[in-house]
């Protein structure tokens, strides 16, 4: 199992937890719950991708030193 996959499994739920704690419901139309959930999911995937790649790049940089 790759370290990237493990990090994704850790950070995706973490990002979902962080995003759902914000009150983004006010920017959506009323009764658009499915769109809100999809937005949360896509945003959490994007954030987790960025965070994991950041940690991988930092790890690679440290190992080169």
Tab-separated table of C-alpha atoms in Angstrom:
chain	number	residue	atom	x	y	z
A	1	UNK	CA	0.000	0.000	0.000
A	2	UNK	CA	1.355	3.344	-0.981
A	3	UNK	CA	1.912	6.113	1.531
A	4	UNK	CA	-0.092	8.444	-0.700
A	5	UNK	CA	-3.134	6.212	-0.476
A	6	UNK	CA	-2.854	6.085	3.300
A	7	UNK	CA	-2.578	9.858	3.472
A	8	UNK	CA	-5.619	10.236	1.225
A	9	UNK	CA	-7.589	7.919	3.501
A	10	UNK	CA	-6.633	10.117	6.435
A	11	UNK	CA	-7.129	13.545	4.903
A	12	UNK	CA	-10.351	13.066	2.935
A	13	UNK	CA	-12.496	12.520	6.060
A	14	UNK	CA	-10.556	15.245	7.830
A	15	UNK	CA	-11.298	17.726	5.040
A	16	UNK	CA	-14.953	16.701	4.958
A	17	UNK	CA	-15.142	17.278	8.703
A	18	UNK	CA	-13.563	20.727	8.356
A	19	UNK	CA	-15.730	21.796	5.420
A	20	UNK	CA	-18.991	20.660	6.996
A	21	UNK	CA	-18.190	22.688	10.091
A	22	UNK	CA	-18.438	25.835	7.999
A	23	UNK	CA	-21.784	27.318	7.131
A	24	UNK	CA	-21.696	27.340	3.344
A	25	UNK	CA	-25.389	26.543	3.046
A	26	UNK	CA	-26.264	30.204	2.756
A	27	UNK	CA	-24.610	30.561	-0.654
A	28	UNK	CA	-26.793	27.836	-2.178
A	29	UNK	CA	-30.448	27.898	-3.098
A	30	UNK	CA	-32.942	26.421	-0.703
A	31	UNK	CA	-33.697	22.696	-1.057
A	32	UNK	CA	-30.537	22.004	-3.035
A	33	UNK	CA	-29.156	19.493	-0.575
A	34	UNK	CA	-27.670	17.147	-3.173
A	35	UNK	CA	-25.701	19.972	-4.775
A	36	UNK	CA	-24.410	21.076	-1.378
A	37	UNK	CA	-23.238	17.553	-0.578
A	38	UNK	CA	-21.541	17.210	-3.930
A	39	UNK	CA	-19.867	20.565	-3.458
A	40	UNK	CA	-18.579	19.463	-0.045
A	41	UNK	CA	-17.301	16.218	-1.508
A	42	UNK	CA	-15.520	17.815	-4.452
A	43	UNK	CA	-14.042	20.547	-2.299
A	44	UNK	CA	-12.794	18.021	0.241
A	45	UNK	CA	-11.195	15.920	-2.508
A	46	UNK	CA	-9.452	18.977	-3.903
A	47	UNK	CA	-8.192	20.036	-0.481
A	48	UNK	CA	-7.010	16.558	0.427
A	49	UNK	CA	-5.172	16.292	-2.900
A	50	UNK	CA	-3.381	19.559	-2.228
A	51	UNK	CA	-2.517	18.652	1.353
A	52	UNK	CA	-1.209	15.186	0.480
A	53	UNK	CA	0.915	16.510	-2.355
A	54	UNK	CA	2.267	19.193	-0.075
A	55	UNK	CA	3.364	16.613	2.498
A	56	UNK	CA	4.847	14.352	-0.168
A	57	UNK	CA	6.812	17.265	-1.650
A	58	UNK	CA	8.067	18.292	1.786
A	59	UNK	CA	9.087	14.721	2.489
A	60	UNK	CA	10.951	14.469	-0.826
A	61	UNK	CA	12.684	17.772	-0.204
A	62	UNK	CA	13.809	16.735	3.276
A	63	UNK	CA	15.100	13.420	2.016
A	64	UNK	CA	17.223	15.211	-0.594
A	65	UNK	CA	18.929	17.283	2.084
